[in-house]
Amino acid sequence: MQPIISVSNLTKTYASGFKALNGINLDIQRGEIFALLGPNGAGKTTLISIICGIANLSAGKVEVGGHDINADYRVARSLIGLVPQELHTDAFESVWATVSFSRGLFGKPKNPAHIEKVLKDLSLWDKKDNKIITLSGGMKRRVMIAKALSHEPQILFLDEPTAGVDVELRKGMWEVVRQLRENGVTVILTTHYIEEAEEMADRIGVINKGEIILVEEKAKLMQKLGRKQLKLHLQGRLDTLPATLAPYHLELTEDGKELIYTYDTQSERTGITTLLSDLRDADIRFKDLSTTQSSLEEIFVNLVRTGA
Amino acid sequence: MNFSAVRAIYLFEMARTWRTLLQSVVSPVISTSLYFVVFGAAIGSRISEIQGVSYGTFIVPGLVMLSVLTQSISNASFGIYFPKFVGTIYEVLSAPVSYVEIVLGYVGAAATKSVILGLIILGTAGLFVPLHIHHPLWMLAFLVLTAVTFSLFGFIIGIWADNFEKLQAIPLLVVTPLTFLGGSFYSVNMLPSPWRTITLFNPVVYLISGFRWSFYEISDVSPAVSVGITFGFLAVCMIVVWWIFKTGYRLKN
């Protein structure tokens, strides 16, 4: 299937000479939720700004729905709804007026029923006549989402949608995003919160220093890079590890009551069976065991640190 | 053509005017009334007629132009500067609109505002001095042309300015002096000889002269030259705006 967004060899160099994006290649599939992860200054917002028409590209090509973003900007942009990172809202307009304005700006005929639905979905209906300046930060964020959805876009960009938003509201937004996907909207979100990507994304891209380090389905990524730990809760205290266990690189907790074994889920042999039998031979008994899988956060930190 | 977008921007800007009625309309009307009281009634009664027109009547076109010029610039520059300042410009830039549509929306609204204001001031002037307009259609044409041209100029200033000081600088340091020295309050013929020539380099002279001609059929320069110069300035502004959007100057980094 043709990707809904296709970025090829995209480079962005600012006037200062700073290279914010360096040869980005990225395809976004229709209907997926794509999470773009990366540390501050990695180029996430620059990438989005270029796709949406807010910044000029220096080199490369971007197509949205098969339309070049420069040559065919009208069609390309009309497919996109953008919710930027900063809370950029008017102050004195009413919620209803500002959302209606967005729809008009995108060249869509008036449709009060649609705007009513958007506002209701975002729990903004009872605020529709309020001036934006009177709203809380979380509500302003929702007003911006409402503006982006006012013209029925096929693609929604959410740049750090839940930065500075409380847990309750964050969960609410995830719900909105899920509903959007059910309606066939492609969602691209950037986030610092790995939890968010882990919770929502179908695929994850990691960007660092203006380059895409990897793009992978979330499940595969976690499987591929995920390391698992086996924790053994010992019956007695252990002061030193017997030499026979050295090849396992075990970790003994300070209180001497737990042994931690780290292994790779991808490798053919995890070594668990032999470890357990070696433990028995060494007469080390345990009363319980548990395994934990590394979170996306750990995977991410590892990736960025090694700077792949 | 995305007319819906032009309409949305236009109505958005007009709504801003009605919200700030005091600042947009009332204050220029009051300040113009003060000019009439001071220059027209108090001082004007001691000045002899100029080319057959009483001084109070003579300054009406100049005063209307003074307001239309400054208000066009300040309305249009603020209209585009503010979204840049608060960041809401992102939406216009990401919308499927061409730069022509953006300019039509913003400049159209600013010019509309100025024309309405000019007519209100004219009405106010009518309360102070008897007015007879020889060429009402030409008068309206000059008014609209000036409002559009200087709104476009204001739009450029609004894009160029990256702080509030710059936003004020051009109107305050360039436009206001040019307007005051452009013959709002006197006929160029009243100036001593070297200044009479120097003042002809001031484009505002042509605007006011042409506008005054449409009222009283008296002018410092030929009305055709006035129209020509104004169109020339309009063309320059259009080229600058075209360049701004082509390069993304101060809009897209």
Coordinates of C-alpha atoms in Angstrom, one line a residue:
Chain A
M1 CA 0.0 0.0 0.0
Q2 CA 1.2 3.5 -0.8
P3 CA 2.3 5.3 2.3
I4 CA 0.2 8.3 3.3
I5 CA 3.4 10.3 4.1
S6 CA 6.6 9.7 2.3
V7 CA 9.8 11.6 3.3
S8 CA 12.9 11.0 1.3
N9 CA 16.4 12.4 1.8
L10 CA 15.0 15.3 3.8
T11 CA 17.6 17.8 5.0
K12 CA 17.1 21.0 6.8
T13 CA 19.9 23.4 7.4
Y14 CA 19.1 26.7 9.2
A15 CA 20.6 30.0 8.2
S16 CA 23.0 29.7 11.2
G17 CA 24.4 26.6 9.5
F18 CA 22.9 24.3 12.1
K19 CA 21.8 21.1 10.4
A20 CA 18.6 20.1 12.1
L21 CA 17.7 17.2 9.8
N22 CA 20.2 15.1 8.0
G23 CA 18.9 12.9 5.2
I24 CA 15.6 11.7 6.7
N25 CA 13.8 8.8 5.1
L26 CA 10.5 7.9 6.6
D27 CA 7.2 6.4 5.4
I28 CA 4.0 6.6 7.4
Q29 CA 1.4 4.1 6.6
R30 CA -2.3 5.0 6.3
G31 CA -4.3 4.5 9.5
E32 CA -1.4 3.8 11.9
I33 CA -0.4 5.5 15.0
F34 CA 3.2 6.4 14.6
A35 CA 5.2 7.7 17.6
L36 CA 8.3 9.7 16.9
L37 CA 10.7 9.6 19.9
G38 CA 13.8 11.6 20.5
P39 CA 15.5 13.8 23.0
N40 CA 15.1 17.6 23.0
G41 CA 16.5 19.2 19.9
A42 CA 16.6 15.9 18.0
G43 CA 14.6 17.4 15.1
K44 CA 11.1 16.1 15.8
T45 CA 9.4 19.5 15.6
T46 CA 11.5 20.6 12.6
L47 CA 10.4 17.4 10.8
I48 CA 6.7 18.1 11.5
S49 CA 7.0 21.8 10.7
I50 CA 8.4 20.9 7.2
I51 CA 5.7 18.3 6.5
C52 CA 3.0 20.8 7.5
G53 CA 4.4 23.7 5.6
I54 CA 5.5 25.9 8.5
A55 CA 9.2 25.6 7.6
N56 CA 11.0 25.3 4.3
L57 CA 13.0 22.3 3.5
S58 CA 16.6 22.6 2.4
A59 CA 16.8 19.4 0.3
G60 CA 14.8 16.3 -0.3
K61 CA 11.2 15.5 -1.0
V62 CA 8.1 15.1 1.0
E63 CA 4.8 13.7 -0.3
V64 CA 1.5 13.7 1.6
G65 CA -1.1 11.4 0.1
G66 CA 1.0 11.2 -3.0
H67 CA 1.1 15.0 -3.4
D68 CA 4.3 17.0 -3.2
I69 CA 4.2 19.4 -0.3
N70 CA 5.5 22.3 -2.3
A71 CA 4.2 21.8 -5.9
D72 CA 0.8 20.5 -4.7
Y73 CA 0.6 22.2 -1.3
R74 CA -3.1 22.8 -1.4
V75 CA -4.1 19.2 -1.6
A76 CA -1.2 18.1 0.7
R77 CA -2.0 20.5 3.5
S78 CA -5.8 20.0 3.3
L79 CA -5.1 16.4 4.4
I80 CA -3.3 17.4 7.5
G81 CA -4.4 18.6 10.9
L82 CA -1.6 20.0 13.1
V83 CA -1.5 20.4 16.9
P84 CA 1.8 22.1 17.7
Q85 CA 3.7 21.7 20.9
E86 CA 3.3 25.2 22.3
L87 CA 0.0 26.5 23.3
H88 CA -0.6 29.0 20.5
T89 CA -4.2 30.2 20.8
D90 CA -6.1 33.3 20.3
A91 CA -7.1 35.0 23.5
F92 CA -10.4 36.9 23.0
E93 CA -12.2 34.7 20.5
S94 CA -14.7 32.2 21.7
V95 CA -14.0 28.5 21.4
W96 CA -16.7 28.1 18.8
A97 CA -15.4 31.0 16.8
T98 CA -11.8 29.9 16.7
V99 CA -12.7 26.3 15.7
S100 CA -15.0 27.6 13.0
F101 CA -12.3 29.9 11.8
S102 CA -9.9 26.9 11.3
R103 CA -12.5 25.0 9.2
G104 CA -13.0 28.1 7.0
L105 CA -9.2 28.6 6.7
F106 CA -8.9 25.1 5.3
G107 CA -11.5 25.8 2.7
K108 CA -14.2 23.6 4.0
P109 CA -17.9 24.7 3.9
K110 CA -19.6 25.5 7.2
N111 CA -20.7 22.4 9.1
P112 CA -21.9 23.3 12.6
A113 CA -22.9 19.7 13.2
H114 CA -19.3 18.5 12.7
I115 CA -17.9 21.2 14.9
E116 CA -20.4 20.4 17.6
K117 CA -19.3 16.7 17.4
V118 CA -15.6 17.6 17.7
L119 CA -16.3 19.9 20.7
K120 CA -18.4 17.2 22.4
D121 CA -15.8 14.5 21.8
L122 CA -13.2 16.7 23.4
S123 CA -15.5 17.7 26.3
L124 CA -15.5 21.3 25.2
W125 CA -19.1 21.7 24.4
D126 CA -20.1 23.5 27.5
K127 CA -17.2 25.9 27.0
K128 CA -18.1 26.7 23.4
D129 CA -19.0 30.3 24.2
N130 CA -16.1 31.0 26.6
K131 CA -13.3 33.2 25.6
I132 CA -10.1 31.1 25.1
I133 CA -8.2 33.2 27.6
T134 CA -10.5 32.0 30.4
L135 CA -9.6 28.4 29.8
S136 CA -7.1 26.2 31.7
G137 CA -4.0 25.0 29.9
G138 CA -5.4 21.5 29.4
M139 CA -8.5 22.9 27.8
K140 CA -6.5 25.2 25.6
R141 CA -4.7 22.1 24.4
R142 CA -8.0 20.5 23.6
V143 CA -9.1 23.6 21.8
M144 CA -6.0 23.2 19.6
I145 CA -6.9 19.6 18.9
A146 CA -10.4 20.7 18.0
K147 CA -9.1 23.3 15.6
A148 CA -6.9 20.6 13.9
L149 CA -9.9 18.3 13.6
S150 CA -12.3 20.9 12.5
H151 CA -11.5 20.4 8.8
E152 CA -11.7 16.6 9.0
P153 CA -8.1 15.8 8.2
Q154 CA -6.9 12.3 7.3
I155 CA -3.6 12.8 9.1
L156 CA -3.2 14.3 12.6
F157 CA 0.1 15.5 13.9
L158 CA 0.3 15.8 17.7
D159 CA 3.5 17.4 18.7
E160 CA 4.0 16.5 22.4
P161 CA 0.2 16.4 23.0
T162 CA 0.5 15.6 26.7
A163 CA 3.4 17.7 27.8
G164 CA 2.4 19.4 31.0
V165 CA -1.0 17.7 31.1
D166 CA -2.2 15.9 34.1
V167 CA -2.6 12.1 34.2
E168 CA -6.4 12.2 33.9
L169 CA -6.4 14.4 30.9
R170 CA -3.6 12.4 29.3
K171 CA -5.6 9.2 29.5
G172 CA -8.5 11.2 28.0
M173 CA -6.4 12.2 25.1
W174 CA -5.2 8.7 24.5
E175 CA -8.9 7.8 24.2
V176 CA -9.5 10.5 21.6
V177 CA -6.5 9.3 19.6
R178 CA -7.7 5.7 19.6
Q179 CA -11.1 6.8 18.4
L180 CA -9.5 8.8 15.7
R181 CA -7.7 5.8 14.5
E182 CA -10.8 3.7 14.5
N183 CA -12.2 6.4 12.1
G184 CA -9.3 5.8 9.8
V185 CA -7.2 8.9 10.8
T186 CA -3.5 8.4 10.7
V187 CA -1.9 9.8 13.8
I188 CA 1.7 10.9 14.2
L189 CA 2.8 11.9 17.7
T190 CA 6.0 13.0 19.2
T191 CA 6.6 12.5 22.8
H192 CA 9.2 12.4 25.5
Y193 CA 6.9 10.1 27.5
I194 CA 7.9 6.6 26.5
E195 CA 4.9 5.4 28.4
E196 CA 2.8 7.2 25.8
A197 CA 4.4 5.6 22.8
E198 CA 4.3 2.2 24.6
E199 CA 0.6 2.7 25.3
M200 CA -0.6 3.9 21.9
A201 CA 1.8 3.5 19.0
D202 CA 1.7 0.8 16.3
R203 CA 5.2 1.8 15.1
I204 CA 7.9 3.7 16.7
G205 CA 10.6 5.9 15.1
V206 CA 13.6 7.1 17.0
I207 CA 15.2 10.3 15.9
N208 CA 18.5 11.7 17.3
K209 CA 20.6 14.6 16.1
G210 CA 18.6 15.0 13.0
E211 CA 18.8 11.4 11.9
I212 CA 16.3 8.5 12.1
I213 CA 18.0 5.9 14.1
L214 CA 15.4 3.2 13.7
V215 CA 11.8 2.6 12.7
E216 CA 10.2 -0.5 14.0
E217 CA 6.9 -2.0 15.0
K218 CA 6.5 -1.4 18.7
A219 CA 6.1 -5.1 19.6
K220 CA 9.1 -6.1 17.5
L221 CA 11.2 -3.3 18.8
M222 CA 10.5 -4.3 22.4
Q223 CA 11.2 -7.9 21.5
K224 CA 14.3 -7.2 19.5
L225 CA 15.9 -4.8 21.9
G226 CA 14.2 -6.0 25.0
R227 CA 16.4 -7.6 27.6
K228 CA 14.9 -9.7 30.3
Q229 CA 15.9 -10.1 33.8
L230 CA 15.4 -13.2 36.0
K231 CA 15.4 -12.4 39.6
L232 CA 15.9 -15.2 42.1
H233 CA 14.9 -14.7 45.7
L234 CA 17.3 -16.8 47.8
Q235 CA 16.4 -18.8 50.8
G236 CA 19.5 -17.8 52.7
R237 CA 22.1 -15.1 52.4
L238 CA 25.0 -15.4 50.0
D239 CA 28.2 -13.5 50.5
T240 CA 30.1 -14.4 47.4
L241 CA 29.3 -16.2 44.2
P242 CA 30.9 -19.6 43.6
A243 CA 33.4 -19.5 40.7
T244 CA 31.3 -22.1 38.8
L245 CA 28.7 -19.4 38.2
A246 CA 31.0 -16.8 36.8
P247 CA 30.1 -17.3 33.1
Y248 CA 26.5 -16.2 33.9
H249 CA 27.6 -12.7 35.0
L250 CA 25.2 -12.8 37.8
E251 CA 24.5 -9.8 40.0
L252 CA 24.2 -10.2 43.7
T253 CA 22.2 -7.6 45.5
E254 CA 23.8 -5.9 48.5
D255 CA 21.8 -7.7 51.1
G256 CA 22.9 -10.9 49.6
K257 CA 19.3 -12.2 49.2
E258 CA 18.7 -11.8 45.5
L259 CA 20.5 -13.0 42.4
I260 CA 19.8 -11.2 39.1
Y261 CA 20.5 -12.8 35.7
T262 CA 20.1 -10.7 32.6
Y263 CA 19.5 -12.5 29.3
D264 CA 18.6 -11.8 25.7
T265 CA 15.2 -13.1 24.7
Q266 CA 16.3 -13.2 21.0
S267 CA 19.2 -15.6 21.5
E268 CA 18.7 -19.2 20.8
R269 CA 19.6 -20.3 24.3
T270 CA 18.7 -18.1 27.2
G271 CA 20.8 -20.2 29.5
I272 CA 18.1 -20.4 32.1
T273 CA 17.9 -24.1 32.4
T274 CA 21.7 -24.6 32.8
L275 CA 21.8 -21.7 35.2
L276 CA 19.2 -23.3 37.4
S277 CA 20.9 -26.7 37.3
D278 CA 24.3 -25.1 38.1
L279 CA 22.7 -23.3 41.0
R280 CA 21.4 -26.6 42.3
D281 CA 24.8 -28.1 42.0
A282 CA 26.3 -25.2 43.9
D283 CA 23.6 -25.8 46.5
I284 CA 22.1 -22.4 46.2
R285 CA 18.4 -22.6 46.9
F286 CA 15.8 -20.0 46.2
K287 CA 12.2 -19.6 47.3
D288 CA 10.8 -17.5 44.5
L289 CA 11.7 -16.2 41.1
S290 CA 10.4 -13.5 38.8
T291 CA 11.2 -12.0 35.4
T292 CA 10.9 -8.5 34.1
Q293 CA 11.2 -7.1 30.6
S294 CA 13.0 -3.8 30.0
S295 CA 10.6 -0.9 29.1
L296 CA 10.7 1.1 26.0
E297 CA 12.3 3.9 28.1
E298 CA 15.3 1.8 28.8
I299 CA 15.5 0.7 25.2
F300 CA 15.4 4.3 24.1
V301 CA 18.0 5.5 26.5
N302 CA 20.3 2.8 25.4
L303 CA 19.8 3.7 21.8
V304 CA 20.4 7.3 22.2
R305 CA 23.4 6.8 24.4
T306 CA 25.1 4.5 22.0
G307 CA 24.3 7.1 19.4
A308 CA 23.8 4.3 16.8
Chain B
M1 CA -8.9 30.1 -5.0
N2 CA -9.7 29.3 -1.4
F3 CA -12.4 32.0 -0.9
S4 CA -13.5 30.3 2.3
A5 CA -10.0 31.0 3.7
V6 CA -10.0 34.7 2.6
R7 CA -13.4 35.1 4.2
A8 CA -12.3 33.4 7.4
I9 CA -9.2 35.7 7.8
Y10 CA -11.2 38.8 6.7
L11 CA -14.0 38.2 9.2
F12 CA -11.5 37.2 11.9
E13 CA -9.7 40.5 11.5
M14 CA -13.0 42.5 11.3
A15 CA -14.2 40.9 14.4
R16 CA -11.0 42.1 16.1
T17 CA -11.9 45.7 15.0
W18 CA -15.3 45.6 16.5
R19 CA -13.8 44.2 19.7
T20 CA -11.4 47.1 19.9
L21 CA -13.8 49.7 18.7
L22 CA -12.5 52.3 21.1
Q23 CA -9.0 52.0 19.9
S24 CA -9.7 51.4 16.2
V25 CA -12.4 54.0 15.6
V26 CA -13.1 56.3 18.5
S27 CA -9.6 57.4 19.3
P28 CA -8.7 58.5 15.7
V29 CA -12.0 60.4 15.5
I30 CA -11.3 62.2 18.7
S31 CA -7.8 63.2 17.7
T32 CA -9.0 64.4 14.3
S33 CA -11.7 66.5 16.0
L34 CA -9.0 68.0 18.1
Y35 CA -7.1 69.0 15.0
F36 CA -10.2 70.7 13.7
V37 CA -10.7 72.6 16.9
V38 CA -7.1 73.7 17.1
F39 CA -6.1 74.3 13.5
G40 CA -9.5 74.8 11.9
A41 CA -11.3 77.0 14.4
A42 CA -8.7 78.5 16.7
I43 CA -5.8 79.1 14.4
G44 CA -7.5 78.8 11.0
S45 CA -9.7 81.8 11.6
R46 CA -6.5 83.9 11.5
I47 CA -5.2 82.4 8.3
S48 CA -6.4 83.7 5.0
E49 CA -8.1 81.6 2.3
I50 CA -6.0 79.2 0.3
Q51 CA -6.8 79.2 -3.4
G52 CA -10.3 80.3 -2.7
V53 CA -11.0 77.8 0.1
S54 CA -11.2 78.7 3.8
Y55 CA -8.3 77.2 5.9
G56 CA -10.6 75.0 8.0
T57 CA -12.1 73.5 4.9
F58 CA -8.7 73.2 3.2
I59 CA -7.2 70.9 5.8
V60 CA -10.1 68.4 5.7
P61 CA -8.7 66.1 3.0
G62 CA -5.2 66.2 4.6
L63 CA -6.6 65.2 8.0
V64 CA -8.6 62.4 6.5
M65 CA -5.5 61.2 4.7
L66 CA -3.4 61.5 7.8
S67 CA -5.7 59.1 9.7
V68 CA -6.2 56.7 6.8
L69 CA -2.4 56.5 6.3
T70 CA -1.4 55.9 9.9
Q71 CA -4.4 53.7 10.7
S72 CA -3.9 51.5 7.6
I73 CA -0.3 51.0 8.6
S74 CA -0.9 50.3 12.2
N75 CA -4.0 48.1 11.6
A76 CA -2.3 45.9 9.0
S77 CA 1.0 45.7 10.7
F78 CA -0.5 44.7 14.0
G79 CA -2.9 42.3 12.3
I80 CA -0.1 40.1 11.0
Y81 CA 2.5 40.9 13.7
F82 CA 0.3 39.7 16.5
P83 CA -0.3 36.1 15.2
K84 CA 3.5 35.9 14.7
F85 CA 4.1 37.2 18.2
V86 CA 1.6 34.8 19.9
G87 CA 2.4 31.9 17.5
T88 CA -1.0 31.4 16.0
I89 CA 0.5 32.1 12.6
Y90 CA 1.3 28.4 12.5
E91 CA -2.3 27.7 11.5
V92 CA -2.3 30.1 8.5
L93 CA 1.1 28.8 7.3
S94 CA -0.1 25.2 7.5
A95 CA -3.4 25.9 5.8
P96 CA -4.0 25.2 2.1
V97 CA -3.9 28.9 1.3
S98 CA -1.8 30.8 -1.2
Y99 CA 0.0 34.0 -0.2
V100 CA -2.5 36.0 -2.4
E101 CA -5.3 34.7 -0.2
I102 CA -3.5 35.5 3.0
V103 CA -2.8 39.0 1.8
L104 CA -6.4 39.5 0.6
G105 CA -7.7 38.5 4.0
Y106 CA -5.4 40.6 6.1
V107 CA -4.9 43.6 3.9
G108 CA -8.5 43.6 2.8
A109 CA -9.7 43.8 6.4
A110 CA -7.2 46.5 7.3
A111 CA -8.1 48.6 4.2
T112 CA -11.8 48.2 4.9
K113 CA -11.3 49.4 8.4
S114 CA -9.4 52.5 7.1
V115 CA -12.0 53.4 4.5
I116 CA -14.7 53.2 7.1
L117 CA -12.6 55.3 9.4
G118 CA -11.9 57.8 6.7
L119 CA -15.6 58.2 6.0
I120 CA -16.4 58.6 9.7
I121 CA -13.7 61.3 10.0
L122 CA -15.1 63.0 6.9
G123 CA -18.5 63.0 8.5
T124 CA -17.1 64.4 11.7
A125 CA -15.4 67.2 9.6
G126 CA -18.7 68.0 8.1
L127 CA -19.9 69.0 11.6
F128 CA -17.1 71.6 11.9
V129 CA -16.9 73.0 8.3
P130 CA -19.2 73.1 5.3
L131 CA -18.0 70.4 2.9
H132 CA -18.6 70.2 -0.8
I133 CA -17.0 67.3 -2.7
H134 CA -16.6 68.0 -6.4
H135 CA -15.7 64.5 -7.5
P136 CA -17.1 62.0 -4.9
L137 CA -16.2 58.9 -7.0
W138 CA -12.6 60.1 -7.4
M139 CA -12.6 60.9 -3.7
L140 CA -13.7 57.4 -2.9
A141 CA -11.2 55.9 -5.4
F142 CA -8.3 57.9 -3.8
L143 CA -9.4 56.8 -0.4
V144 CA -9.6 53.1 -1.3
L145 CA -6.3 53.2 -3.2
T146 CA -4.5 54.8 -0.4
A147 CA -6.0 52.5 2.2
V148 CA -5.1 49.4 0.2
T149 CA -1.6 50.6 -0.6
F150 CA -0.7 51.6 2.9
S151 CA -2.3 48.5 4.4
L152 CA 0.0 46.5 2.2
F153 CA 2.9 48.6 3.4
G154 CA 1.8 48.0 7.0
F155 CA 1.6 44.2 6.3
I156 CA 5.2 44.3 5.2
I157 CA 6.2 46.2 8.3
G158 CA 4.3 43.7 10.5
I159 CA 6.2 40.8 8.9
W160 CA 9.5 42.5 9.1
A161 CA 9.2 43.6 12.7
D162 CA 10.4 41.0 15.2
N163 CA 9.6 43.1 18.3
F164 CA 7.1 45.8 19.3
E165 CA 9.7 48.6 19.0
K166 CA 10.3 47.9 15.3
L167 CA 6.6 47.7 14.8
Q168 CA 6.3 51.3 16.1
A169 CA 9.5 52.6 14.6
I170 CA 8.5 53.0 10.9
P171 CA 5.1 54.6 11.5
L172 CA 6.5 56.9 14.2
L173 CA 9.9 57.8 12.6
V174 CA 9.1 57.8 8.9
V175 CA 5.4 57.9 8.2
T176 CA 4.2 60.5 10.7
P177 CA 6.9 63.1 9.7
L178 CA 6.2 62.5 6.0
T179 CA 2.5 63.0 6.6
F180 CA 2.9 66.1 8.6
L181 CA 5.3 67.5 6.0
G182 CA 3.2 66.2 3.1
G183 CA 0.9 69.2 3.0
S184 CA -1.9 68.1 5.4
F185 CA -1.9 71.5 6.9
Y186 CA -0.6 73.7 4.1
S187 CA -0.3 74.0 0.4
V188 CA 3.1 73.2 -1.0
N189 CA 3.1 76.6 -2.7
M190 CA 3.2 78.2 0.7
L191 CA 6.7 76.9 1.3
P192 CA 9.9 78.9 0.6
S193 CA 11.6 78.0 -2.6
P194 CA 14.2 75.2 -1.8
W195 CA 11.7 73.4 0.4
R196 CA 9.1 73.5 -2.3
T197 CA 11.4 71.3 -4.4
I198 CA 12.5 69.1 -1.6
T199 CA 9.0 68.3 -0.5
L200 CA 8.2 66.9 -4.0
F201 CA 10.3 63.9 -3.0
N202 CA 7.8 63.1 -0.3
P203 CA 5.3 60.6 -1.7
V204 CA 2.6 61.6 0.8
V205 CA 2.4 65.1 -1.0
Y206 CA 1.0 63.3 -4.0
L207 CA -1.6 61.4 -2.1
I208 CA -2.9 64.4 -0.2
S209 CA -2.7 66.6 -3.3
G210 CA -4.7 64.2 -5.4
F211 CA -7.2 63.6 -2.6
R212 CA -7.7 67.4 -2.1
W213 CA -8.2 67.8 -5.8
S214 CA -11.2 65.4 -5.7
F215 CA -12.7 67.7 -3.1
Y216 CA -12.0 71.3 -4.3
E217 CA -10.3 70.8 -7.7
I218 CA -7.2 72.5 -6.3
S219 CA -4.0 70.6 -6.2
D220 CA -0.2 71.1 -5.8
V221 CA 0.6 68.5 -8.5
S222 CA -1.6 67.1 -11.3
P223 CA -4.1 64.4 -10.1
A224 CA -2.8 62.1 -12.8
V225 CA 0.7 62.2 -11.3
S226 CA -0.9 61.5 -7.9
V227 CA -2.6 58.4 -9.1
G228 CA 0.6 57.3 -10.9
I229 CA 2.8 57.7 -7.9
T230 CA 0.3 55.8 -5.6
F231 CA 0.1 52.9 -8.0
G232 CA 3.9 52.9 -8.3
F233 CA 4.2 52.6 -4.5
L234 CA 1.5 49.9 -4.5
A235 CA 3.4 48.0 -7.1
V236 CA 6.6 48.2 -5.0
C237 CA 4.8 46.9 -2.0
M238 CA 3.3 44.0 -4.1
I239 CA 6.7 43.0 -5.3
V240 CA 8.1 43.0 -1.7
V241 CA 5.1 40.9 -0.5
W242 CA 5.7 38.4 -3.4
W243 CA 9.3 38.2 -2.4
I244 CA 8.5 37.7 1.3
F245 CA 6.2 34.7 0.6
K246 CA 8.6 33.3 -2.0
T247 CA 11.5 33.2 0.4
G248 CA 9.5 32.7 3.6
Y249 CA 11.2 35.8 5.0
R250 CA 10.5 36.1 8.7
L251 CA 7.6 33.7 8.3
K252 CA 9.2 30.3 7.7
N253 CA 12.7 29.8 9.0

